[in-house]
mmCIF file of C-alpha atoms in Angstrom:
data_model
loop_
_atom_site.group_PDB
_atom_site.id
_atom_site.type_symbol
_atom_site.label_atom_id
_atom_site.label_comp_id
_atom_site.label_asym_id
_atom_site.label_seq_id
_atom_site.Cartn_x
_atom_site.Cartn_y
_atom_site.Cartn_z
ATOM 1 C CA UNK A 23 0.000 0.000 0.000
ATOM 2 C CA UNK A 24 1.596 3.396 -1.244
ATOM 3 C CA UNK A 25 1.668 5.747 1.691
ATOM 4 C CA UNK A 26 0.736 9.696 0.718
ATOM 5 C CA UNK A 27 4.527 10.647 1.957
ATOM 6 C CA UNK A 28 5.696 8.297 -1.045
ATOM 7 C CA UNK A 29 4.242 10.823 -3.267
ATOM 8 C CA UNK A 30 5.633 13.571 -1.728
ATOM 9 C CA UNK A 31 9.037 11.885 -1.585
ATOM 10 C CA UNK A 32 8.760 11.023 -5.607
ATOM 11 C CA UNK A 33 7.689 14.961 -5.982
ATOM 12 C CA UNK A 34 11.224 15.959 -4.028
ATOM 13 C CA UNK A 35 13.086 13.367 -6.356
ATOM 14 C CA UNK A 36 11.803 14.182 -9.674
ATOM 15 C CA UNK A 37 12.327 18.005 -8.356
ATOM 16 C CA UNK A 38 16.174 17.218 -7.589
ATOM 17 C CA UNK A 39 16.436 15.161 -11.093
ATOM 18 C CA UNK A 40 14.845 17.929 -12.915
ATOM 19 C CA UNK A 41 17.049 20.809 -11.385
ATOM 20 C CA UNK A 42 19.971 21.371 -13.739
ATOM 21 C CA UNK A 43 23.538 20.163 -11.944
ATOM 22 C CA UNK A 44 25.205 23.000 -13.861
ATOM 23 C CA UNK A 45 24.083 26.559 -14.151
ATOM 24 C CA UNK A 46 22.503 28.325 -16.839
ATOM 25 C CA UNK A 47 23.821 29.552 -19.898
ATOM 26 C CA UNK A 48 23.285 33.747 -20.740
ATOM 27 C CA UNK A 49 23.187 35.274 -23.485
ATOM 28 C CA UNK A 50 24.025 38.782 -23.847
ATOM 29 C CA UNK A 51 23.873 40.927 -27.290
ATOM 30 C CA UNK A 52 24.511 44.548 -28.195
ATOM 31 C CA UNK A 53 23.030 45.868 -31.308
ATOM 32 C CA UNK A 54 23.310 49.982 -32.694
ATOM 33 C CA UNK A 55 20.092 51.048 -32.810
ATOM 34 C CA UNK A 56 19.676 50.537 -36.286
ATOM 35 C CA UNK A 57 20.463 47.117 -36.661
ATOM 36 C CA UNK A 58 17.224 44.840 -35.643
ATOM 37 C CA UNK A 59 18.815 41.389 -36.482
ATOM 38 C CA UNK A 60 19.586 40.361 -32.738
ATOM 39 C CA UNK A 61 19.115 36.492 -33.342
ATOM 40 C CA UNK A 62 22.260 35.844 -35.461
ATOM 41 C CA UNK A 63 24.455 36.671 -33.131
ATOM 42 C CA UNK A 64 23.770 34.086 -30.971
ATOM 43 C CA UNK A 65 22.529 31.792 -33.700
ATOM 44 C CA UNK A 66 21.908 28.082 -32.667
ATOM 45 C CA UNK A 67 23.083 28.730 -28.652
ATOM 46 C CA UNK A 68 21.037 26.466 -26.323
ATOM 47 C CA UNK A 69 20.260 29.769 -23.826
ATOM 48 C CA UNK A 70 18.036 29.492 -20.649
ATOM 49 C CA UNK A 71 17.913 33.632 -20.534
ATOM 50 C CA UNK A 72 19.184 36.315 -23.284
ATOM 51 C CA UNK A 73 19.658 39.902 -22.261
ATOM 52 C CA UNK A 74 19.972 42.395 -25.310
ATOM 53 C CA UNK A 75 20.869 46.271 -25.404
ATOM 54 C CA UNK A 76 19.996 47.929 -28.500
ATOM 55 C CA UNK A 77 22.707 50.802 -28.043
ATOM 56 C CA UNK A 78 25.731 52.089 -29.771
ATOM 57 C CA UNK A 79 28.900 50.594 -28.761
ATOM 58 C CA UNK A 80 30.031 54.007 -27.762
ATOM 59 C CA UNK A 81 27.770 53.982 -24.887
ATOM 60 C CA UNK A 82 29.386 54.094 -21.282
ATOM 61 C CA UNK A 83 28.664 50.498 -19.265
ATOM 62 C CA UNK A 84 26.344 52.220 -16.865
ATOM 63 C CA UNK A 85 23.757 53.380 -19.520
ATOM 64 C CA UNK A 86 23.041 49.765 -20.599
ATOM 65 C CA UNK A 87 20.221 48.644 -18.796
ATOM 66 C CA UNK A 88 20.431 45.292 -19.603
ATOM 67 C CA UNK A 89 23.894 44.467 -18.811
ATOM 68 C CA UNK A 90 23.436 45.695 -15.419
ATOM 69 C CA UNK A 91 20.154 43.281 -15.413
ATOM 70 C CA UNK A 92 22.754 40.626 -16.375
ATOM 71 C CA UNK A 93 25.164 40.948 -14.214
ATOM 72 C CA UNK A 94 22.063 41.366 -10.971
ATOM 73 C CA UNK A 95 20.357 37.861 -12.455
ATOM 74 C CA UNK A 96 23.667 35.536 -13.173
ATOM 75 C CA UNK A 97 24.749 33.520 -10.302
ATOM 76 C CA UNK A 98 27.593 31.198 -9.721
ATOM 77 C CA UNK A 99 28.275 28.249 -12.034
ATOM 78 C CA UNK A 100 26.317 30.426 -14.630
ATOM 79 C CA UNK A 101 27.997 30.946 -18.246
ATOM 80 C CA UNK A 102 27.636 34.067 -19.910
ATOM 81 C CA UNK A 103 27.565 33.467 -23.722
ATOM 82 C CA UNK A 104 28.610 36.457 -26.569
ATOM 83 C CA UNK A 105 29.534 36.693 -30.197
ATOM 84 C CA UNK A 106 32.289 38.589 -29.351
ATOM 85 C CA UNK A 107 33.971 41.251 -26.619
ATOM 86 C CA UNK A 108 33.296 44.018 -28.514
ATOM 87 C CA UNK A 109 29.671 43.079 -27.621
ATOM 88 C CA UNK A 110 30.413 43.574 -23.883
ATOM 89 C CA UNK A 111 33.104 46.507 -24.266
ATOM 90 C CA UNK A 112 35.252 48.150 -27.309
ATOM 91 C CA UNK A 113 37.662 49.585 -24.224
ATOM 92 C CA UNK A 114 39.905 46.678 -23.229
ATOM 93 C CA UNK A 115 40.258 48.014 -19.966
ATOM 94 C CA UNK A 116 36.625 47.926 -19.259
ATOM 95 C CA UNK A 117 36.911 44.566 -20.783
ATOM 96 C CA UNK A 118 38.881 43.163 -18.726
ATOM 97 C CA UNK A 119 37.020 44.999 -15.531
ATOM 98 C CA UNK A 120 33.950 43.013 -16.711
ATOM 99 C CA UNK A 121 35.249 40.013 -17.044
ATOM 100 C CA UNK A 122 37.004 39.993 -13.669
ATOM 101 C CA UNK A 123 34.139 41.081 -12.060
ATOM 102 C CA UNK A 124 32.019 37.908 -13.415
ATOM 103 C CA UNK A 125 34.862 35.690 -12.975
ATOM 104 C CA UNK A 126 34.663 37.072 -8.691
ATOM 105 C CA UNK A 127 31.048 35.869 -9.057
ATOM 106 C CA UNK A 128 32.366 32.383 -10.570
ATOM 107 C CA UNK A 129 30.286 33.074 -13.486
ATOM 108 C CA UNK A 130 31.979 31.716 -16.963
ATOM 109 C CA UNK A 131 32.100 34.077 -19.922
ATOM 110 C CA UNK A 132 32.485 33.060 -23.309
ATOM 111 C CA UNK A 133 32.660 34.565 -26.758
ATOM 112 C CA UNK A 134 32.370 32.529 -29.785
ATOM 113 C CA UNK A 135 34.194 35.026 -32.702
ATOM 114 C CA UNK A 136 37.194 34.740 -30.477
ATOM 115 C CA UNK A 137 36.802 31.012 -29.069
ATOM 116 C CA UNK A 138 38.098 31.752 -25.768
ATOM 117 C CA UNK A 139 36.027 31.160 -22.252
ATOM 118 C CA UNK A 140 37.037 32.182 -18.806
ATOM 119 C CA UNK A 141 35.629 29.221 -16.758
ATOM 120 C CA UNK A 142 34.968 31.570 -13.653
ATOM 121 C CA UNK A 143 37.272 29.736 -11.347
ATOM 122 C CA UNK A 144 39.740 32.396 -11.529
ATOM 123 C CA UNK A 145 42.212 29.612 -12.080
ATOM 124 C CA UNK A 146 45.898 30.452 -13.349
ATOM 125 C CA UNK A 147 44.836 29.872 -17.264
ATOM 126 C CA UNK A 148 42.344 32.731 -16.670
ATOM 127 C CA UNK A 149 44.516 35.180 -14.840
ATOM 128 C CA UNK A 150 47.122 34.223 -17.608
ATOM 129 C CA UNK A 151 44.881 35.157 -20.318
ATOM 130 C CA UNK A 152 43.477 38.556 -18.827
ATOM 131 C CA UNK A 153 47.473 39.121 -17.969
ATOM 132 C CA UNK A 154 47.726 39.366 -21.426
ATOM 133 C CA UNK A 155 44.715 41.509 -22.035
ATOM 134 C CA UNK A 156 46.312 44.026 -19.720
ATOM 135 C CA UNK A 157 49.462 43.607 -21.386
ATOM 136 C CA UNK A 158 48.051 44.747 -24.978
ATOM 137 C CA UNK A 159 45.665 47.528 -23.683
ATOM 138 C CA UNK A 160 48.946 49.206 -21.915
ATOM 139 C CA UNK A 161 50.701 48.572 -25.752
ATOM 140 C CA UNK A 162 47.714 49.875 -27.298
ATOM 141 C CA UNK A 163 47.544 53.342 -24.935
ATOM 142 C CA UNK A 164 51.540 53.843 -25.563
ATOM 143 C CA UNK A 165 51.431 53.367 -29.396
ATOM 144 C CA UNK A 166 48.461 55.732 -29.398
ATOM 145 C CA UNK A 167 50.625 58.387 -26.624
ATOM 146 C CA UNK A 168 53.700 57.374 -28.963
ATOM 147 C CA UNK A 169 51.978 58.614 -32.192
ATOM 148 C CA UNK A 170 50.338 61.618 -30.816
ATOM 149 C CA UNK A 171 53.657 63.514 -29.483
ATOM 150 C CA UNK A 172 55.066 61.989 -32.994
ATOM 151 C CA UNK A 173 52.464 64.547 -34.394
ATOM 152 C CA UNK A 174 53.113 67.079 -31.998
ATOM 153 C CA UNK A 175 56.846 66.817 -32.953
ATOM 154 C CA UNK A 176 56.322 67.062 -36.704
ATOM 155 C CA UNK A 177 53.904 70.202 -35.824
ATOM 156 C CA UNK A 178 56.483 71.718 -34.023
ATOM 157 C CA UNK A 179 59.242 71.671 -36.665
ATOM 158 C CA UNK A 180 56.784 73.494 -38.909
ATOM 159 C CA UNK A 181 55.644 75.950 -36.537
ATOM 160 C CA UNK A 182 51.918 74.936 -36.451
ATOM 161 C CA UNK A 183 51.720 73.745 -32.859
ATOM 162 C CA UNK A 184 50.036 76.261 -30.618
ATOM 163 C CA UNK A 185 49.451 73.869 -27.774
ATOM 164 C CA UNK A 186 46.534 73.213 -25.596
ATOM 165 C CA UNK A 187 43.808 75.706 -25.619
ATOM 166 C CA UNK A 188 43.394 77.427 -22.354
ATOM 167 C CA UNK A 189 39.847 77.342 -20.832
ATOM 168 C CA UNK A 190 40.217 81.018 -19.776
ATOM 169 C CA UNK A 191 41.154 83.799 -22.150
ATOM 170 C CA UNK A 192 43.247 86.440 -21.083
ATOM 171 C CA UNK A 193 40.211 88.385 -21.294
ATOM 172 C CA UNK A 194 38.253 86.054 -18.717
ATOM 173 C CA UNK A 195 41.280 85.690 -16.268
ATOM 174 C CA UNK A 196 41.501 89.299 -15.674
ATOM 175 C CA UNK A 197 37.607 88.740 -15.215
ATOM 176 C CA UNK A 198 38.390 86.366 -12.937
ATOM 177 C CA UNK A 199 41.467 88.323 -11.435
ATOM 178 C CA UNK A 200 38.386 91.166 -10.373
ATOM 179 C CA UNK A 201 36.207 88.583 -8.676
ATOM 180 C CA UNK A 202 38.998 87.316 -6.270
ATOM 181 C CA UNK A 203 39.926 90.630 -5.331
ATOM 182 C CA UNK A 204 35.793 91.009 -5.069
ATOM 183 C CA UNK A 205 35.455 88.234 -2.897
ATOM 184 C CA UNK A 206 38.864 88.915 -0.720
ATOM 185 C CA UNK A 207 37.472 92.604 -0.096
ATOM 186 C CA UNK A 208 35.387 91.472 3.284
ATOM 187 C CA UNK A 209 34.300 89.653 5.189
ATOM 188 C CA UNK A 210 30.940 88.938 3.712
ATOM 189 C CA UNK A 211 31.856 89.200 0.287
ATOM 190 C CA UNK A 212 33.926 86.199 1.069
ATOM 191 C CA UNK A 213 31.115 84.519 2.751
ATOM 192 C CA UNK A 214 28.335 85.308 0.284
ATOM 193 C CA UNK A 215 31.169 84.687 -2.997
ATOM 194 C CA UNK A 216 30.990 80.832 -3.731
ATOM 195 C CA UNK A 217 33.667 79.512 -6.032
ATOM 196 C CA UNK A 218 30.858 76.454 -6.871
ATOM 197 C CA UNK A 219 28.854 79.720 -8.381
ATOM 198 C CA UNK A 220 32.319 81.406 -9.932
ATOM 199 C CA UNK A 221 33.126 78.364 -11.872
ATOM 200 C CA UNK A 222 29.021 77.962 -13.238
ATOM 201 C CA UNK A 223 29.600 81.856 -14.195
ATOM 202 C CA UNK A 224 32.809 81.277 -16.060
ATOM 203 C CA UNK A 225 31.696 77.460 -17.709
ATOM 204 C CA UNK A 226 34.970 75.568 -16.197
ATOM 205 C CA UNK A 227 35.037 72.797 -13.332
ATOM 206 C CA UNK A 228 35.932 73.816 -10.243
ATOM 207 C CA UNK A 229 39.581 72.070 -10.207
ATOM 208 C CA UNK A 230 39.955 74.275 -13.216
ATOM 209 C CA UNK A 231 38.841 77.279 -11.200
ATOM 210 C CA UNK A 232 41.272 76.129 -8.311
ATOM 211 C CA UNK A 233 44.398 76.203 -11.224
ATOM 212 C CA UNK A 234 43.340 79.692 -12.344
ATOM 213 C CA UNK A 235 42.919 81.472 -8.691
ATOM 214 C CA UNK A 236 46.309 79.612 -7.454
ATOM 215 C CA UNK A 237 48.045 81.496 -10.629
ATOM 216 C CA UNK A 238 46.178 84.947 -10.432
ATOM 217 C CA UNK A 239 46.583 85.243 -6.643
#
């Protein structure tokens, strides 16, 4: 005779059978705006949940909504599927944030233009690889440095390098020149004078502000 806690017992088996042993797989694509096809990218992937940002690739990290949904839903022993980085960032520094950050949550990324996954263990094969990530983003910024004073050089030698801009013309730092001797004149001048208000009135930051008043005092 078949007891009512056998059924419940079968219901907790078939639940535990059922239950994946690994975690799921993620998609994640990034289209432009005007590009609708978001299904070939991750053509033929077996994916349990697909996040997709139709956004330019330009766009800062924290203005994709559904990255940051990503990275909230996935959970350890989760794998985080792309066509390719440039899909997650076209900075390799930001890159390689990104993927560190998943690979502290154990989740596995991988991108299929590239054929490379980071397993999530942090293991020395992953640390390896982002090594090198690091290694070609720091090439990357000193060819680009390298080639820029190379230009600044060659402008030079023919005399059409003026230099950076300042943000104040002479015209505006005497301006400037009038208000701190406006705001050093009393007491409550120098109360009621707010440099927050200065910099607003003359359209620089306030660390640019700071710069000017240090040389004009």
């Amino acid at each position: 005779m078949q007891h009512p806690e056998d059924d419940q017992t079968l219901d907790i088996i078939s639940y535990i059978e059922e239950k994946p042993a690994h975690g799921q797989t993620v998609g994640y694509i990034r289209v432009s705006t005007t590009d609708q096809n978001t299904i070939r990218q991750l053509d033929g992937v077996e994916l349990n949940k697909t996040f997709v940002d139709k956004i330019s690739g330009s766009t800062g990290i924290k203005d994709r909504p559904e990255l940051k949904k990503l990275f909230e839903y996935v959970r350890a022993g989760d794998t985080v599927v792309i066509h390719s980085f440039d899909r997650l960032a076209r900075d390799l520094n930001i890159l390689i944030s990104l993927i560190q950050q998943l690979n502290d949550k154990g989740v596995a990324l991988k991108s299929i233009k590239e054929d490379i996954t980071f397993n999530g263990a942090n293991n020395a094969m992953d640390k390896f690889i982002l090594h090198i990530f690091g290694a070609v983003a720091e090439f990357q910024k000193s060819l680009i440095a390298e080639a820029r004073q190379e230009g600044i050089n060659k402008r030079k030698k023919l005399g059409l390098y003026e230099g950076r801009k300042p943000s104040l013309s002479e015209e505006q730092q005497e301006a400037l020149r009038a208000r701190i001797k406006e705001k050093n004149s009393s007491m409550e001048n120098y109360k009621k004078i707010k440099w927050s208000a200065v910099a607003k009135e003359f359209k620089v930051s306030e660390p640019t502000l700071m710069r000017y008043i240090k040389k004009l005092s």
